[in-house]
Amino acid sequence: MEIGVGLDRGLGLSWDQYRELGRHAARQGYRSVWTNASIGREATHICAQWSAATADLVPGGIGTGISVVPIGYWSVPALASCAATVGEISGGRFVLGIGSGALHSPEFRRSLGLADDLRPLGTMREWLVTLRALLAGETVEHEGRAVQLHGVALGSTPPKVPVALGALGPKMLALAGEAADAAALNWCTADQVAANREIVAQGARAAGRDPGEVSMIEYIRICVDEDEDLARRGLVRALIGYALAAPGANKSLGYRGHFGRMGFDEALTELEERRDRGSSLDELIEAFPVELARQVGYFGPASGAAAGFGRLARGLDTAIVRVVAARPGEESITAVMDACRPSEIPAG
């Protein structure tokens, strides 16, 4: 299993801090550094910087990845061009993750001028097929609902850039098996990882692929502090925005559907009802079930972080320590990185 570390936009890092923390990750033995993507500081540039800034510490530089780019912000050729360039800079040590983002939301589609009838599954299938073809050096002809390309090519073939699909539900997981290089998971129990791997394998076999060609990647959130209650609040604050459905939203879709499939519907419905009655975010964090949080992440003293991470990482090919800072400042970030450095993670 490869162990990476995730430094996301929510940490509020400067450009220089991204670089220096990437170097810290390389010194601690992490195989890769990952970030997420949205509008703002551009994630492929961050990955390129990590690769270049660690070349004196790791031959060719540390591996990098994005999990994930919400596809609504890009066109296929533009994203392929950026990914191919990072692939060249890194010597083939870059993984591109793509996801549907909030494509199921009419408000999200309207905000980006996307067609109102676009739906996540078909859109992601078109993106995977065309994006992987461009990155393989092919000239692409594709006339679809979400992607239209006619004779488009990059003009060169970069080192292989694996494309991971952000996947939560069974249909998207099966699509990862059918058409992606990897499935990028998020907020999973250990049992859910195993169940997801089987769905991905079924999708691969249905498409005539070897399931072993499709790797399983996941962010695992870790928040450490000797003040366990502070660490708990930090992790739950990171979790609650994913777990609760927005008022009036369909609870079978997106992350709310994902948590429901893992058996957490009753607990989350109670929290949503509290919110709708006027409970504040801090009150909801205090009411959030501790055992639910423990099943999808780790919070607590640094001494228990490696074992907690190892428990949640079982069955993955790439497990990523997604840093959740308990306190402002770099010290809280490096505390997570140091506690979960690969040499500390128990085998198996």
C-alpha positions as MATLAB code, in Angstrom:
seq = 'MEIGVGLDRGLGLSWDQYRELGRHAARQGYRSVWTNASIGREATHICAQWSAATADLVPGGIGTGISVVPIGYWSVPALASCAATVGEISGGRFVLGIGSGALHSPEFRRSLGLADDLRPLGTMREWLVTLRALLAGETVEHEGRAVQLHGVALGSTPPKVPVALGALGPKMLALAGEAADAAALNWCTADQVAANREIVAQGARAAGRDPGEVSMIEYIRICVDEDEDLARRGLVRALIGYALAAPGANKSLGYRGHFGRMGFDEALTELEERRDRGSSLDELIEAFPVELARQVGYFGPASGAAAGFGRLARGLDTAIVRVVAARPGEESITAVMDACRPSEIPAG';
ca = [
       0.000    0.000    0.000;
       1.262    3.462   -0.909;
       0.847    6.084    1.797;
       0.398    9.703    0.771;
      -0.521   12.886    2.575;
      -3.285   15.320    1.643;
      -2.905   19.080    2.113;
      -6.173   20.665    1.123;
      -7.328   24.170    0.368;
      -9.144   24.406    3.696;
      -5.823   24.605    5.550;
      -5.333   28.126    4.192;
      -1.739   27.536    3.112;
       0.375   30.040    1.235;
       2.289   29.065   -1.891;
       5.525   28.854    0.128;
       3.863   26.762    2.837;
       2.643   24.259    0.249;
       6.220   23.922   -1.008;
       7.811   23.509    2.415;
       5.185   21.037    3.645;
       5.725   19.006    0.460;
       9.407   18.858    1.354;
       8.491   17.830    4.900;
       6.346   15.015    3.477;
       9.270   13.765    1.388;
      11.587   13.798    4.403;
       9.014   11.846    6.421;
       8.864    9.083    3.810;
       5.489    9.759    2.224;
       5.299    8.466   -1.352;
       2.975   11.184   -2.603;
       1.359   14.524   -1.744;
      -2.221   15.314   -2.759;
      -4.549   18.273   -2.864;
      -8.123   19.012   -3.850;
      -9.222   21.497   -6.504;
     -11.712   24.277   -7.062;
     -11.730   27.854   -8.296;
      -8.761   29.699   -6.812;
      -5.127   28.667   -6.404;
      -4.633   26.144   -9.187;
      -4.053   22.550   -8.083;
      -1.953   21.320  -11.025;
       0.510   24.154  -10.359;
       0.729   23.102   -6.704;
       1.524   19.538   -7.798;
       4.155   20.726  -10.267;
       5.789   22.783   -7.522;
       5.863   19.791   -5.162;
       7.534   17.679   -7.801;
      10.218   20.269   -8.547;
      10.753   21.287   -4.917;
      11.462   17.724   -3.734;
      13.742   16.571   -6.551;
      16.770   16.921   -4.259;
      15.098   14.691   -1.650;
      13.467   11.995   -3.816;
      14.736   10.854   -7.233;
      12.445   12.562   -9.741;
      10.567   14.341   -6.976;
       7.779   13.109   -4.730;
       4.641   11.697   -6.371;
       1.648   14.040   -6.517;
      -2.067   13.847   -7.122;
      -5.325   15.763   -7.205;
      -8.438   14.251   -5.692;
     -10.510   15.542   -7.247;
     -11.051   18.194   -9.937;
     -14.795   19.006  -10.233;
     -15.213   18.781  -14.007;
     -17.589   21.729  -14.348;
     -14.707   24.183  -14.015;
     -12.768   22.849  -17.028;
     -12.982   21.667  -20.607;
     -11.540   18.251  -21.434;
      -8.695   19.573  -23.658;
      -7.656   22.226  -21.124;
      -7.515   19.754  -18.244;
      -5.722   17.174  -20.382;
      -3.114   19.791  -21.349;
      -2.444   20.742  -17.722;
      -2.339   17.125  -16.549;
       0.004   16.120  -19.378;
       2.366   18.960  -18.473;
       2.508   17.919  -14.816;
       3.024   14.341  -15.985;
       6.084   15.492  -17.923;
       7.434   17.662  -15.103;
       7.073   14.794  -12.629;
       8.404   12.082  -14.925;
       5.130   10.163  -14.709;
       4.524   10.553  -10.955;
       1.216   12.425  -11.124;
      -2.358   11.134  -10.710;
      -5.337   13.177  -11.902;
      -8.608   12.664  -10.075;
     -11.855   13.960  -11.555;
     -15.323   14.071  -10.068;
     -18.813   15.246  -10.835;
     -18.816   17.735   -7.957;
     -22.350   18.982   -7.364;
     -23.455   18.230  -10.927;
     -26.692   16.764   -9.558;
     -27.563   20.240   -8.244;
     -29.480   22.586  -10.595;
     -27.927   25.570   -8.792;
     -24.388   24.266   -9.454;
     -25.142   23.663  -13.139;
     -26.638   27.128  -13.540;
     -23.696   28.804  -11.770;
     -21.325   27.443  -14.431;
     -23.629   27.766  -17.426;
     -23.906   23.999  -17.845;
     -26.805   22.373  -19.660;
     -29.654   21.799  -17.259;
     -30.180   18.187  -18.310;
     -26.595   17.041  -17.704;
     -26.432   14.181  -15.235;
     -23.359   12.935  -13.366;
     -23.049    9.350  -14.597;
     -23.250    9.949  -18.338;
     -21.164   13.100  -18.079;
     -18.379   11.351  -16.197;
     -18.354    8.460  -18.677;
     -17.792   10.917  -21.545;
     -15.079   12.750  -19.619;
     -13.230    9.551  -18.734;
     -13.262    8.214  -22.268;
     -12.082   11.435  -23.906;
      -9.649   12.571  -21.222;
      -7.849    9.226  -21.056;
      -7.684    9.068  -24.847;
      -6.071   12.512  -25.073;
      -3.571   11.649  -22.338;
      -2.694    8.466  -24.258;
      -1.707   10.600  -27.262;
      -4.772    9.827  -29.367;
      -6.661   12.149  -31.699;
     -10.177   12.289  -30.340;
     -13.484   12.383  -32.186;
     -16.414   12.454  -29.808;
     -19.914   13.836  -30.225;
     -21.706   13.461  -26.924;
     -24.128   15.255  -24.663;
     -21.421   16.585  -22.340;
     -18.289   16.534  -24.542;
     -17.900   17.413  -28.215;
     -14.394   17.043  -29.698;
     -13.497   16.833  -33.362;
      -9.924   15.957  -34.284;
      -8.470   17.180  -30.969;
      -5.018   15.983  -29.890;
      -2.332   17.128  -27.469;
       0.376   16.884  -30.103;
       2.579   14.683  -27.931;
       2.256   11.707  -25.620;
       3.137   12.443  -22.000;
       4.233    9.812  -19.479;
       1.174    7.872  -18.335;
      -1.162   10.010  -16.250;
      -3.593    7.716  -14.395;
      -7.104    9.151  -14.170;
      -9.022    8.408  -10.975;
     -12.785    8.828  -10.726;
     -14.279   10.269   -7.550;
     -16.949    7.693   -6.734;
     -19.466    7.285   -3.923;
     -22.510    5.393   -5.209;
     -22.652    1.951   -6.828;
     -23.173    3.227  -10.389;
     -20.204    5.600  -10.237;
     -18.058    2.908   -8.610;
     -18.950    0.488  -11.405;
     -18.056    3.197  -13.937;
     -14.632    3.526  -12.300;
     -14.132   -0.177  -12.893;
     -15.328    0.173  -16.473;
     -13.402    3.233  -17.619;
     -10.971    4.715  -15.031;
      -7.507    3.866  -13.774;
      -8.603    4.211  -10.155;
     -11.570    4.862   -7.892;
     -11.102    7.788   -5.496;
     -13.116    7.198   -2.323;
     -13.909    9.518    0.551;
     -15.248    9.244    4.107;
     -15.583    5.447    4.105;
     -15.768    2.920    6.895;
     -13.380   -0.019    6.566;
     -16.319   -2.255    5.606;
     -17.398    0.203    2.920;
     -13.938    0.120    1.342;
     -14.240   -3.652    0.944;
     -17.756   -3.391   -0.487;
     -16.670   -0.661   -2.891;
     -13.741   -2.706   -4.149;
     -16.101   -5.500   -5.127;
     -18.417   -3.113   -7.006;
     -15.429   -1.670   -8.873;
     -14.254   -5.188   -9.711;
     -17.699   -6.096  -11.056;
     -17.652   -3.007  -13.267;
     -14.214   -3.913  -14.570;
     -15.176   -7.502  -15.348;
     -18.359   -6.372  -17.131;
     -16.170   -4.197  -19.380;
     -13.723   -7.039  -20.060;
     -11.011   -5.528  -17.864;
      -8.825   -7.085  -15.205;
     -10.015   -5.648  -11.848;
      -6.372   -5.455  -10.844;
      -5.954   -2.621  -13.360;
      -8.126   -0.336  -11.213;
      -6.610    0.867   -7.959;
      -8.458    2.067   -4.867;
      -7.514    5.466   -3.426;
      -8.972    7.232   -0.391;
      -8.509   10.319    1.746;
      -8.582    9.408    5.439;
      -9.029   12.429    7.705;
      -6.785   12.621   10.751;
      -6.933   15.301   13.465;
      -4.473   15.042   16.347;
      -4.146   16.933   19.593;
      -3.486   15.967   23.189;
      -6.775   17.721   23.926;
      -8.982   14.958   22.531;
     -12.107   17.072   22.707;
     -10.473   19.753   20.568;
      -9.405   17.099   18.039;
     -12.955   15.698   18.001;
     -14.417   19.092   17.208;
     -11.843   19.602   14.461;
     -12.673   16.319   12.747;
     -16.435   16.747   13.084;
     -16.228   20.288   11.725;
     -14.539   18.838    8.615;
     -17.093   16.026    8.393;
     -20.420   17.661    9.085;
     -20.604   19.673    5.869;
     -20.392   16.430    3.900;
     -22.677   14.349    6.118;
     -25.732   16.598    6.397;
     -28.033   17.250    3.469;
     -28.845   20.848    2.645;
     -32.413   21.825    3.579;
     -34.794   20.441    0.978;
     -32.115   18.410   -0.813;
     -32.597   14.834   -1.975;
     -31.029   12.692    0.753;
     -30.351    9.792   -1.595;
     -27.807   11.801   -3.644;
     -24.176   12.772   -3.147;
     -22.489   12.419    0.209;
     -25.767   12.275    2.121;
     -26.725    9.198    0.129;
     -23.254    7.746    0.753;
     -23.581    8.138    4.529;
     -27.098    6.753    4.394;
     -25.880    3.609    2.616;
     -23.358    3.100    5.402;
     -26.174    2.975    7.952;
     -26.035    6.506    9.352;
     -29.363    7.829    8.080;
     -31.201    7.893   11.411;
     -28.448    9.772   13.248;
     -28.040   12.310   10.452;
     -31.783   12.863   10.093;
     -31.931   13.770   13.791;
     -29.119   16.295   13.336;
     -30.790   17.777   10.248;
     -34.007   18.205   12.213;
     -32.079   19.977   14.974;
     -30.512   22.288   12.410;
     -33.881   23.049   10.869;
     -35.185   23.959   14.333;
     -32.409   26.540   14.653;
     -29.449   24.750   16.260;
     -26.123   26.455   15.565;
     -23.168   24.776   13.886;
     -21.344   24.547   17.216;
     -24.370   22.892   18.800;
     -24.570   20.382   15.933;
     -20.871   19.590   16.276;
     -21.376   18.866   19.978;
     -24.370   16.637   19.184;
     -22.634   14.742   16.372;
     -22.344   11.026   17.249;
     -18.783   10.297   18.342;
     -18.872    6.711   17.101;
     -19.948    7.817   13.627;
     -16.945   10.126   13.464;
     -14.630    7.339   14.661;
     -15.839    5.018   11.907;
     -14.761    7.354    9.094;
     -11.737    9.199   10.546;
      -9.431    9.533   13.520;
      -9.261   12.168   16.237;
      -7.244   12.182   19.413;
      -3.662   12.025   20.652;
      -0.832   11.633   18.158;
       0.099    8.333   19.811;
      -3.035    6.634   18.451;
      -3.132    8.201   14.984;
      -1.030    5.647   13.094;
      -3.102    2.721   14.355;
      -6.340    4.579   13.633;
      -5.192    5.375   10.125;
      -4.067    1.786    9.533;
      -7.478    0.470   10.596;
      -9.283    2.679    8.082;
      -6.740    2.066    5.301;
      -7.252   -1.683    5.055;
      -7.989   -2.783    1.495;
      -6.681    0.364   -0.201;
      -3.906    0.621   -2.775;
      -3.192    4.276   -1.957;
      -4.188    5.591    1.467;
      -3.873    9.342    1.944;
      -3.491   11.011    5.342;
      -5.830   13.973    4.831;
      -4.633   16.523    7.360;
      -7.259   18.153    9.564;
      -5.685   20.838   11.734;
      -6.931   20.995   15.326;
      -5.447   24.478   15.816;
      -4.360   27.330   13.529;
      -0.794   27.212   12.259;
       1.685   24.801   10.745;
       2.463   23.018   14.014;
      -0.938   21.337   14.043;
      -0.464   20.290   10.401;
       2.980   18.796   10.875;
       1.741   17.025   14.018;
      -0.597   14.955   11.830;
       2.089   14.356    9.212;
       4.597   13.221   11.826;
       2.142   10.993   13.697;
       1.143    9.112   10.530;
       4.466    8.961    8.693;
       4.652    5.693    6.757;
       7.210    4.074    9.071;
       4.647    4.324   11.910;
       1.743    2.670   10.081;
       1.259   -0.957   11.179;
       1.640   -3.563    8.433;
      -1.524   -5.236    7.148;
];
